[in-house]
Coordinates of C-alpha atoms in Angstrom, one line a residue:
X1 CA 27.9 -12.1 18.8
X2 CA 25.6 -13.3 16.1
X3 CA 22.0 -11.7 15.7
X4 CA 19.1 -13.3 15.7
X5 CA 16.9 -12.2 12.3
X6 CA 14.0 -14.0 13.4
X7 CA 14.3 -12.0 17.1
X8 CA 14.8 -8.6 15.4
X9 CA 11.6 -9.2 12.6
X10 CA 9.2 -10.0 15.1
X11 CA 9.2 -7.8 17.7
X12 CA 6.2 -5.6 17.0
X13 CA 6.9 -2.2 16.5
X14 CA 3.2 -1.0 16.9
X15 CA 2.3 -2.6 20.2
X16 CA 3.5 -0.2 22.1
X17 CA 0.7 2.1 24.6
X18 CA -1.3 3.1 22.1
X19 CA -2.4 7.3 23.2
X20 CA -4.0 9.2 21.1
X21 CA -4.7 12.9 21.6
X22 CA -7.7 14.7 20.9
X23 CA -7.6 18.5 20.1
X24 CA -11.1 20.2 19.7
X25 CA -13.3 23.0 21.8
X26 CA -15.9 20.7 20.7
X27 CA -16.6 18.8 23.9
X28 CA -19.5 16.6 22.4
X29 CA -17.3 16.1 19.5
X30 CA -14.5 15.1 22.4
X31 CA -16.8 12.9 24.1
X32 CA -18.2 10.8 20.7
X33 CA -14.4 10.8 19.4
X34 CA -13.2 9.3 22.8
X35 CA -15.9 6.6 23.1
X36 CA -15.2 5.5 19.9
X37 CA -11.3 5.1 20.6
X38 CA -11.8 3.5 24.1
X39 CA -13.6 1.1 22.7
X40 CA -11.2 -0.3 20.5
X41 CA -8.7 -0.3 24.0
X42 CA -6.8 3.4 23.0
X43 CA -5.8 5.5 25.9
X44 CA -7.5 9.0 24.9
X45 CA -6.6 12.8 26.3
X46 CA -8.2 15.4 25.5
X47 CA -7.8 19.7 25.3
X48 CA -9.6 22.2 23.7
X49 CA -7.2 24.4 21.5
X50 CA -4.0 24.0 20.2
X51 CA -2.1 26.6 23.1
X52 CA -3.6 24.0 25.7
X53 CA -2.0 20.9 22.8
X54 CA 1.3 22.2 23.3
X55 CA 1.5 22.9 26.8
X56 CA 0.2 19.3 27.2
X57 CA 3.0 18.4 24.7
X58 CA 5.7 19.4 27.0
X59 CA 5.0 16.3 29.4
X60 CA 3.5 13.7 27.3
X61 CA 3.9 12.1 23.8
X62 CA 0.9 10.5 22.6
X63 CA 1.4 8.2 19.7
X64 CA -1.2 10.0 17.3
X65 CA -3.1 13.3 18.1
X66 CA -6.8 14.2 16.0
X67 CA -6.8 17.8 15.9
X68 CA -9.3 20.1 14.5
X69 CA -9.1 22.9 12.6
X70 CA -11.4 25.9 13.7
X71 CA -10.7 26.3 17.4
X72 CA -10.4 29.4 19.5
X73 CA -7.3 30.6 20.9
X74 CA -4.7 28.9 18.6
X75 CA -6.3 26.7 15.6
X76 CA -5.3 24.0 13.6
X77 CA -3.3 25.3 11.4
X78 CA -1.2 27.6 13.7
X79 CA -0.9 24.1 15.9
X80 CA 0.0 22.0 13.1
X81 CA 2.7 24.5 11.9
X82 CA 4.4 24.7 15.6
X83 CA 4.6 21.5 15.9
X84 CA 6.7 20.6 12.8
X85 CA 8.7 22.8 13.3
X86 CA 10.0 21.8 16.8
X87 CA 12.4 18.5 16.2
X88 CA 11.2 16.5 19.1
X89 CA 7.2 16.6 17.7
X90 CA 8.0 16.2 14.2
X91 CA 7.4 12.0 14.1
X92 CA 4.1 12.6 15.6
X93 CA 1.0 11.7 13.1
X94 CA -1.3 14.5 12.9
X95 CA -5.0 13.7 11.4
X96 CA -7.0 16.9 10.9
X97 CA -10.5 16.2 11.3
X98 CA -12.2 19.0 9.0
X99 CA -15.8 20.4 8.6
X100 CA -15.4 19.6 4.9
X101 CA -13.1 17.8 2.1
X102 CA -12.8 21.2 0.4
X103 CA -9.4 20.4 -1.7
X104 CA -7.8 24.1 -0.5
X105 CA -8.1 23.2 2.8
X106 CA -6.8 19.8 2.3
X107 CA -3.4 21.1 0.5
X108 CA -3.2 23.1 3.2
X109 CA -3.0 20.9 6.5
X110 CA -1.0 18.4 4.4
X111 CA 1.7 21.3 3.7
X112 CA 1.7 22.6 6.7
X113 CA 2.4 18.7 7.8
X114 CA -0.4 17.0 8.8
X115 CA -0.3 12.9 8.1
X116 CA -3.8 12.8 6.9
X117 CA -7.2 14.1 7.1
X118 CA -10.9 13.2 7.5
X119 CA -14.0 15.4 6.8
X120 CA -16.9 15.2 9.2
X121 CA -19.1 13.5 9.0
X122 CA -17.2 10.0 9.2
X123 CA -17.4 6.7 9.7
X124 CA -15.8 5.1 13.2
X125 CA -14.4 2.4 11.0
X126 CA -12.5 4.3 8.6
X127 CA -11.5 6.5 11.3
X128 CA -10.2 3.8 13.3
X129 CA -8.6 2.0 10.4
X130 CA -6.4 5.4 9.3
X131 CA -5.4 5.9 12.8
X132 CA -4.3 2.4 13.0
X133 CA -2.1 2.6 10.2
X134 CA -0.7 5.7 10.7
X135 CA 0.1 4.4 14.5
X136 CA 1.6 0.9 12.7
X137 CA 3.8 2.7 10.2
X138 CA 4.9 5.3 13.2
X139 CA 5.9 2.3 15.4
X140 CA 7.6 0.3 12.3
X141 CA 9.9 3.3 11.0
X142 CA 10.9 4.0 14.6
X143 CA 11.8 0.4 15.2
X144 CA 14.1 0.6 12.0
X145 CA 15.6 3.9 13.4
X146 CA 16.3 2.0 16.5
X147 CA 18.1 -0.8 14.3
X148 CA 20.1 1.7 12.3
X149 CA 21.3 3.1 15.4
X150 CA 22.6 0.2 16.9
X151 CA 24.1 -0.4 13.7
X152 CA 26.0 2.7 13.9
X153 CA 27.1 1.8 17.6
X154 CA 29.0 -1.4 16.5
X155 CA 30.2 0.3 13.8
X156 CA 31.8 2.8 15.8
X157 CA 32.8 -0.1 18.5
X158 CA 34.6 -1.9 16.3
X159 CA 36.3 1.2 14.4
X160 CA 37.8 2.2 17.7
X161 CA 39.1 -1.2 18.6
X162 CA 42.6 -3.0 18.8
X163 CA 43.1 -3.9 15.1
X164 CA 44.8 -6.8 14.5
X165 CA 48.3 -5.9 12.3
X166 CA 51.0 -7.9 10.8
X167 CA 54.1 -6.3 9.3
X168 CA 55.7 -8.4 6.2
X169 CA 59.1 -7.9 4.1
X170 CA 58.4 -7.2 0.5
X171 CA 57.8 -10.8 -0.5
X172 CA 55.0 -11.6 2.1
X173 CA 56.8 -13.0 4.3
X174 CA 55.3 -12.3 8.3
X175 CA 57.7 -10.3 10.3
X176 CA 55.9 -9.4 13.5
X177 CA 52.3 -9.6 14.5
X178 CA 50.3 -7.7 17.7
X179 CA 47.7 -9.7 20.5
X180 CA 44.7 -8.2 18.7
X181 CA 46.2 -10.3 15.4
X182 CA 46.4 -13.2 17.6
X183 CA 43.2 -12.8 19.0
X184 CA 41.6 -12.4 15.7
X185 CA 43.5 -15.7 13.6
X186 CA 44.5 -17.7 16.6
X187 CA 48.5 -17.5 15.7
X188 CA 50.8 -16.4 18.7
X189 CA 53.7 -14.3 17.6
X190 CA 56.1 -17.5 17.4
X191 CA 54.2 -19.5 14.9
X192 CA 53.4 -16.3 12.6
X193 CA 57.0 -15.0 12.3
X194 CA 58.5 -16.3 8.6
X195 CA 55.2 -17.6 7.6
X196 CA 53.7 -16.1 3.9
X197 CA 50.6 -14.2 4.2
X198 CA 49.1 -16.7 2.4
X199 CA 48.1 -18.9 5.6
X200 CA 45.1 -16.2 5.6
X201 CA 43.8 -17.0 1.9
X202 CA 41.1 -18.6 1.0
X203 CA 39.2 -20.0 -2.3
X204 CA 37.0 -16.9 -2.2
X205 CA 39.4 -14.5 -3.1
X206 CA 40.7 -14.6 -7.1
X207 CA 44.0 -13.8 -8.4
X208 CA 42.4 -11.0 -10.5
X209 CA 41.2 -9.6 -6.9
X210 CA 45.0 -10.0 -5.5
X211 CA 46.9 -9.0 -8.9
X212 CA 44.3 -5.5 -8.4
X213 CA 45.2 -4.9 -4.9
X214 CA 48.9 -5.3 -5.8
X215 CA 48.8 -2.6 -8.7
X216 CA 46.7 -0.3 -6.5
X217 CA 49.7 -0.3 -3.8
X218 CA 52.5 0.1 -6.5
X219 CA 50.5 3.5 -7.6
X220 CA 48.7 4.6 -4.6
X221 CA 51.3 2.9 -2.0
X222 CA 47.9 1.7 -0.4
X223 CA 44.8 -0.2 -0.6
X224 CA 41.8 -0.9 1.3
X225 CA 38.9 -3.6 0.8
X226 CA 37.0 -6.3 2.1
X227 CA 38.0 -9.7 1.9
X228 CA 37.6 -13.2 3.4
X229 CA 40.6 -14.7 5.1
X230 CA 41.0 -18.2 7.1
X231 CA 42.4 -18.2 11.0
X232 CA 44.6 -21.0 12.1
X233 CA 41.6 -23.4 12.6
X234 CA 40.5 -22.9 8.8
X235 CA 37.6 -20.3 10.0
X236 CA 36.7 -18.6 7.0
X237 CA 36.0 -14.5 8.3
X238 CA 35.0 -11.7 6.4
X239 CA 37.4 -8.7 7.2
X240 CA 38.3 -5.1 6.4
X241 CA 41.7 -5.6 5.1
X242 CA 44.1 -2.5 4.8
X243 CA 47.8 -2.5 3.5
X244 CA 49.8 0.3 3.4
X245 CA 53.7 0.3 1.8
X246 CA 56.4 1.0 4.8
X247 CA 59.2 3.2 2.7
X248 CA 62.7 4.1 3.3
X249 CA 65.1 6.6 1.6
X250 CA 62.1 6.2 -0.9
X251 CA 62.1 2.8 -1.0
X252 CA 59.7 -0.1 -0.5
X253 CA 61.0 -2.0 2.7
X254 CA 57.8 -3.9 3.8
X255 CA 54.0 -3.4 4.1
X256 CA 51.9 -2.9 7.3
X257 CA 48.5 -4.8 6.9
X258 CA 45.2 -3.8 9.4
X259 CA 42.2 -6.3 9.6
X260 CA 39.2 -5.6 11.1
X261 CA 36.7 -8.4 11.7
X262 CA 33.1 -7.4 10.4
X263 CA 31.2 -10.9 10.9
X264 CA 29.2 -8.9 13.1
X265 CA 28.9 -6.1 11.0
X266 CA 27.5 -8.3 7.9
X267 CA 24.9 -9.9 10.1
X268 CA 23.9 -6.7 10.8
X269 CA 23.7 -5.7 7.5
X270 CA 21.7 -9.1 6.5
X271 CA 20.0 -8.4 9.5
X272 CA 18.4 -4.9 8.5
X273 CA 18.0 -6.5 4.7
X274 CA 15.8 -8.9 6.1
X275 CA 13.9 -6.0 8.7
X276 CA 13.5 -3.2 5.6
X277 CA 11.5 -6.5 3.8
X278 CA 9.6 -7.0 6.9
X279 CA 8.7 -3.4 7.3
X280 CA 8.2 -3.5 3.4
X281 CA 5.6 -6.0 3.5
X282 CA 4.3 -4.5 7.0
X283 CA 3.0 -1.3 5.5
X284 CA 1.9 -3.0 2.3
X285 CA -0.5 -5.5 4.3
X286 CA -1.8 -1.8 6.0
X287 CA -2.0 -0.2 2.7
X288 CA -4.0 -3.1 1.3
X289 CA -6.2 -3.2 4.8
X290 CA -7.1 0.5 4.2
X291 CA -8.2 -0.1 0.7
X292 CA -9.9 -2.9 1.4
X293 CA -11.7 -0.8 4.3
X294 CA -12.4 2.0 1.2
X295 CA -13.6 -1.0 -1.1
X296 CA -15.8 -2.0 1.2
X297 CA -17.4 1.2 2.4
X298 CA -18.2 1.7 -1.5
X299 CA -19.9 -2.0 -1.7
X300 CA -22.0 -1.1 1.3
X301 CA -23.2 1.9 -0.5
X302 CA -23.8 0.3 -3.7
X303 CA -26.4 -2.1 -1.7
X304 CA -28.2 0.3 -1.0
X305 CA -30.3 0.2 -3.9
X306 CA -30.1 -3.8 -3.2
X307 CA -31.8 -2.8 0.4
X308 CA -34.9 -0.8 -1.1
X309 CA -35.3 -3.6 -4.2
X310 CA -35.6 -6.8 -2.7
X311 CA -36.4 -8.2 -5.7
X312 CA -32.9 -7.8 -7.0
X313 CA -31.6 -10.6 -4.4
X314 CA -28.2 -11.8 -5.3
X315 CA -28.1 -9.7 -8.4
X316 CA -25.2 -7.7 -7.6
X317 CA -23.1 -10.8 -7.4
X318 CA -24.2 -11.9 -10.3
X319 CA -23.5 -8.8 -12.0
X320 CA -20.2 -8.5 -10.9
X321 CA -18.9 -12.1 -12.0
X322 CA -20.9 -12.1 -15.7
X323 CA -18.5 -8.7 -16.0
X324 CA -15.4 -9.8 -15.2
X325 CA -16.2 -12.9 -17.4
X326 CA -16.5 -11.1 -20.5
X327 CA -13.7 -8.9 -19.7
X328 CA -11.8 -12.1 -19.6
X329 CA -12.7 -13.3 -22.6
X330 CA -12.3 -10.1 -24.6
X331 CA -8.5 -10.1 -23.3
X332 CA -8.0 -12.7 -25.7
X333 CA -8.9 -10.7 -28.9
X334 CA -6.6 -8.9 -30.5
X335 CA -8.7 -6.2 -30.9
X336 CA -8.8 -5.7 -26.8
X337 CA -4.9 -5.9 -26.2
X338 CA -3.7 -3.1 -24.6
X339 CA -7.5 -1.8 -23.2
X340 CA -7.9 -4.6 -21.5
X341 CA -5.9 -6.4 -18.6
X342 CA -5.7 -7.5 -15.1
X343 CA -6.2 -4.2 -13.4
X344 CA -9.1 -3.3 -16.0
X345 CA -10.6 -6.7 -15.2
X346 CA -10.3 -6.1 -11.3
X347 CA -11.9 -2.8 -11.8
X348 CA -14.6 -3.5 -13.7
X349 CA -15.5 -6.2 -11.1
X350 CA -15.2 -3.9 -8.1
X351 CA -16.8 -1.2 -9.9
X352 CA -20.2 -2.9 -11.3
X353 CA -22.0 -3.2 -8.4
X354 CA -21.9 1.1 -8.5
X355 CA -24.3 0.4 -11.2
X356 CA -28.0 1.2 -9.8
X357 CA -26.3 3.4 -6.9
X358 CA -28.6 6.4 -8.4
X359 CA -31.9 3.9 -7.4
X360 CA -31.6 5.7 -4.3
X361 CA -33.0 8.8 -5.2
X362 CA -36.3 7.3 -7.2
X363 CA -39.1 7.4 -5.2
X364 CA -40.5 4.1 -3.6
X365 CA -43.7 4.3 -5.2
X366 CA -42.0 4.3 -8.7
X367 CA -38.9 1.9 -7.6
X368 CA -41.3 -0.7 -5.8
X369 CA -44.4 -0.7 -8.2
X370 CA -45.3 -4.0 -9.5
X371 CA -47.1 -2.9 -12.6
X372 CA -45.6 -1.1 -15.7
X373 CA -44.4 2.5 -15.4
X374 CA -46.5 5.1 -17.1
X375 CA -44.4 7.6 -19.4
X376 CA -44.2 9.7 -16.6
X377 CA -43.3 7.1 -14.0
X378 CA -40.4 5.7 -16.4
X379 CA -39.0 9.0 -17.7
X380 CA -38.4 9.4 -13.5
X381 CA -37.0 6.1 -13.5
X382 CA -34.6 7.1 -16.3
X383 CA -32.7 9.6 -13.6
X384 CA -31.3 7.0 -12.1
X385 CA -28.4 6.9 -14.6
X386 CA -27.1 10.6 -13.8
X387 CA -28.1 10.7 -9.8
X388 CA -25.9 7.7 -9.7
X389 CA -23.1 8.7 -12.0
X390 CA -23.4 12.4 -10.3
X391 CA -23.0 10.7 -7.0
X392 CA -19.3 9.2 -7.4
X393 CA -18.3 11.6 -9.4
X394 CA -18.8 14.0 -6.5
X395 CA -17.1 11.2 -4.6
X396 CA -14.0 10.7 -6.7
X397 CA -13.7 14.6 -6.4
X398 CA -13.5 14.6 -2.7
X399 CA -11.1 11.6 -2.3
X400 CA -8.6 13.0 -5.2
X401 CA -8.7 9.3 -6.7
X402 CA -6.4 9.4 -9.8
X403 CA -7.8 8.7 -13.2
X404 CA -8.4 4.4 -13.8
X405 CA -9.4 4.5 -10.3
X406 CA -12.3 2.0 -9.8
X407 CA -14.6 4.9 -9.2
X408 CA -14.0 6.3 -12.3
X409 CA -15.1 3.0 -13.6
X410 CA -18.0 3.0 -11.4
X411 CA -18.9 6.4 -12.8
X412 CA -18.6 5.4 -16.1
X413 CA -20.9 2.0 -15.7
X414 CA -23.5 4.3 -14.0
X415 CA -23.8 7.0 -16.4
X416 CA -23.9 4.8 -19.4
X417 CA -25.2 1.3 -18.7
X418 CA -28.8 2.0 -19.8
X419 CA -27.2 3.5 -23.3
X420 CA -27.8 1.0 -26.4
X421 CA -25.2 0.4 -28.8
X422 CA -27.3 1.8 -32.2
X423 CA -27.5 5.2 -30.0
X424 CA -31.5 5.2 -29.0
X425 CA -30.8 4.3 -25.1
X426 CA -30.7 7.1 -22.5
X427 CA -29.3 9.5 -21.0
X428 CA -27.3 10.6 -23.3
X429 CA -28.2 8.9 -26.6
X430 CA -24.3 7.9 -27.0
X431 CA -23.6 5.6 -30.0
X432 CA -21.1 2.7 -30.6
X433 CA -17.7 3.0 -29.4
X434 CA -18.7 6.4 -28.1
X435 CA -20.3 4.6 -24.9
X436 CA -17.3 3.3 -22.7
X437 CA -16.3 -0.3 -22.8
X438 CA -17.1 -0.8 -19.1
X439 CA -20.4 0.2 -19.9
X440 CA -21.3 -1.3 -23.1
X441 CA -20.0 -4.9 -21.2
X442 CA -22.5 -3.8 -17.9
X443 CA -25.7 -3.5 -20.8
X444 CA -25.1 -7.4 -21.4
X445 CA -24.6 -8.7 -18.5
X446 CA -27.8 -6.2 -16.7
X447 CA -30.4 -7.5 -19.0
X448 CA -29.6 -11.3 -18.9
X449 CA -29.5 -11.0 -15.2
X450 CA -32.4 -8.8 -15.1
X451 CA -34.4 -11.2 -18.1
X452 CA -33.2 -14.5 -16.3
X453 CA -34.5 -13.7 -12.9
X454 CA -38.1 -13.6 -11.8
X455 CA -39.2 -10.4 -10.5
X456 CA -42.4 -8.6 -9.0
X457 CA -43.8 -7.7 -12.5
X458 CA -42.7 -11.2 -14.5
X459 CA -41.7 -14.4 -14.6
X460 CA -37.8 -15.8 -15.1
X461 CA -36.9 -16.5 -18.7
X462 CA -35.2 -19.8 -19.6
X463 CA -31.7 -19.3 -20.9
X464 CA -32.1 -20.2 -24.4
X465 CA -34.8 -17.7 -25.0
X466 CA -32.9 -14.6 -23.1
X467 CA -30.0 -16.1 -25.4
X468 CA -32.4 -15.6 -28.8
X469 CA -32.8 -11.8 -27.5
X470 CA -29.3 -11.0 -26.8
X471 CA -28.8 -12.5 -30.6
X472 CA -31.1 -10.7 -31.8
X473 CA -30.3 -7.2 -30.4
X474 CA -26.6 -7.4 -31.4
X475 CA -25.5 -4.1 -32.8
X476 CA -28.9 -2.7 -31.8
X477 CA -29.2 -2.7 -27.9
X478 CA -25.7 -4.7 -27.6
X479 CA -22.1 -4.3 -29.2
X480 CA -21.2 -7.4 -31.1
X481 CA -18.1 -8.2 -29.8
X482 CA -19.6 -8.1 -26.6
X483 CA -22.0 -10.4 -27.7
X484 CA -19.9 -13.1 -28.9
X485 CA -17.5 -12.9 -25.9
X486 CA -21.1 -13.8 -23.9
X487 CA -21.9 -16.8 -27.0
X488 CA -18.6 -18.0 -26.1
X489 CA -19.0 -18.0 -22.5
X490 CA -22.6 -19.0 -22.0
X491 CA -22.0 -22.0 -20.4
X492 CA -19.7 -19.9 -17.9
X493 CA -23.1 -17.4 -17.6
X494 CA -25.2 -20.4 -16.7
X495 CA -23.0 -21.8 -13.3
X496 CA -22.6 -18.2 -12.6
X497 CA -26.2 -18.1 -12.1
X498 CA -26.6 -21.5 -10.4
X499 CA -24.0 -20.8 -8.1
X500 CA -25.9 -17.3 -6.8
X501 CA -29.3 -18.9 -7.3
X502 CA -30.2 -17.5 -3.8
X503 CA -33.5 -17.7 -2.7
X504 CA -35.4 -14.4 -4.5

């Protein structure tokens, strides 16, 4: 029976009842976490310690369970470690819900085998998104355990089978045959007997394979492989072919050959190739969605500088593209081979908007005021740089990202972007190559923006005059490769800034 690829790949594996369990004495903490699941259609249950999780266990699997950690009776961790280490809960995802991302407690829960983990407080949507892949990837492994298994089933069948076997004299020549030989190449006994074995060759097999399969019999006085042989109605089959040398008084008399058809067994085999690249791309696509759901929560925080300065309008766009356009461009210099490349580009395009993140914590009537800071006012102003730069790096702490992470990135822009390449910019008075890269590219493409734009407190420059500045700061407020990487691209610069020309 052939198997259908295209039946096997698209049954869903994660569309099964979706149930979730939710373990936590909490019962307002119950309550929210259950309104937020029902509303995304998930059928919730609820107890309030791990003792009561187990018993409940006992009749009912739920697809996922959210458990927290400091509960009376039995807690969290005492829960987590019963449960993996009873065989029939071990496939169950467990997501701790903790009071904080300390990094103890997190090494903890994960080794004690909990899927993942979530620090109150949190937001539904990246709650929702980690249960839903951890739900997908449950339901895609268990659909490929299924497969395997019924892999193994066939095997088995056919193992256990009538084999089809022929008996030949020492020259190849057919001697008797059984039904299951029949069966298999459509020759009844008569029409066999006296025939070479050679009715069941084909083009696919060489005369190296045959001259090694001969040699291995004379030493071994066996051999076993796969081949492809041809039935009476030239039907090409892929078989398991076994031949072992019949002896008498020490002597070769004849050979006993044992075929067993595996056409089924290599669709299968296809069949799961094509189902591990399925699941392959399955829990990519729900990799990528989580990321995309982290990239996006960063974004929205990055805005919120955008939200209290009106005036900045489409400026983070802005910002974003003139970055990754002089990253671009400095890829093609030899001095930049090797720093920069098609990740560092993507970073330092996701990362840029982090820039003014630390505008948050300056005071409205400094952040909003039309007229020129006083000393005072600006030396506030200046804090922006390490709130900001303080902020993700308390971020990319708690999330564990590795180092080249776009938060480190982030972190690196919003330290230094206010830092001048001749060392007299702030906060930290860092000189020349001593300012990071991501930075010293963030300086340019801030102050065109910020010079090019019309704002509360000025009017927008024309390009040619913003260009005369930018020339004339080069190796003062602005590195100089940076700055012919931007005269080589200025015309790149100017649609950029047509194309977010949104209404200030």
């Amino acid at each position: 029976m052939a198997i259908d690829i295209k039946e096997i790949c698209s049954k869903s594996a994660g569309d099964k009842e979706r149930h979730i369990l939710i373990v936590d004495d909490n019962s307002i903490i119950r309550t929210l976490l259950e309104n937020i699941l029902k509303m995304e259609g998930y059928i919730t249950s609820s107890v309030n310690n791990g003792k009561e999780a187990l018993d409940y266990l006992k009749d009912s699997q739920p697809n996922l369970i959210l458990m927290d950690i400091d509960m009376p009776v039995m807690d969290g961790y005492q829960t987590c470690e019963e449960m993996r280490s009873r065989k029939e809960y071990e496939t169950i995802p467990i997501i701790m819900v903790t009071a904080v991302g300390d990094k103890d407690i997190v090494k903890k829960v994960l080794s004690l085998g909990a899927n993942d983990y979530i620090a109150k407080p949190f937001e539904p949507e990246e709650l929702l998104s980690r249960i839903g892949a951890h739900i997908k990837v449950k339901g895609l492994i268990e659909e490929r355990e299924r497969l395997y298994t019924q892999a193994e089933l066939y095997f088995q069948s056919y193992k256990n089978s009538s084999d089809a076997i022929m008996i030949t004299d020492t020259k190849g020549n057919i001697v008797d045959i059984n039904q299951a030989f029949t069966h298999l190449y459509g020759y009844e006994r008569e029409e066999a007997l006296d025939k070479n074995v050679n009715i069941l060759k084909t083009s696919h097999t060489t005369p190296e394979f045959y001259k090694r399969m001969w040699m291995e019999i004379l030493n071994k006085g066996y051999f076993n492989g796969e081949v492809i042989n041809l039935t009476k109605d030239k039907k090409e089959i892929p078989v398991i072919l076994s031949i072992t040398a019949i002896k008498k008084d020490g002597n070769v008399i004849g050979y006993m050959g044992v075929t067993v058809d595996i056409t089924v067994r290599k669709q299968l085999e296809d069949a799961l190739k094509e189902y591990n690249r399925t699941l392959e791309q399955k829990v990519k696509e729900r990799t990528k969605e989580i990321e995309d759901t982290q990239d996006a929560t960063i974004i929205g925080l990055a805005k919120l500088a955008e939200y209290r300065d009106p005036d900045t309008g489409a400026h983070l766009e802005r910002i974003r593209n003139y970055c990754r356009l002089i990253a671009q461009e400095l890829a093609t210099r030899e001095k930049f081979k090797g720093i920069i490349d098609e990740k560092y580009i993507d970073l330092i395009y996701k990362s840029s908007p982090l820039h003014d993140i630390g505008k948050v914590g300056i005071p409205d009537n400094i952040l909003l005021k039309a007229d020129r800071l006083t000393p005072e006012e600006f030396e506030i102003m200046k804090r922006h740089a390490v709130i900001g730069g303080d902020a993700i790096t308390a971020a990319e702490n708690r999330l564990g990202t590795n180092k080249g992470s776009f938060l480190t990135m982030g972190k690196e822009i919003a330290y230094c972007h206010h830092e001048k390449f001749d060392g007299s910019g702030y906060p930290y008075g860092f000189k020349g190559d001593k300012i990071p890269l991501s930075a010293r590219i963030m300086a340019l493409a801030d102050v065109y923006d910020a010079l090019t734009n019309k704002r509360v407190y000025k009017e927008a420059w024309i390009h040619k005059d913003t260009r005369e500045i930018i020339i004339k700061n080069s190796g003062k407020h602005f590195d100089p490769d940076i700055v012919e990487a931007f005269l080589r691209m200025e015309g790149e610069f100017i649609k950029i800034k047509k194309h977010y020309q949104f209404e200030e």
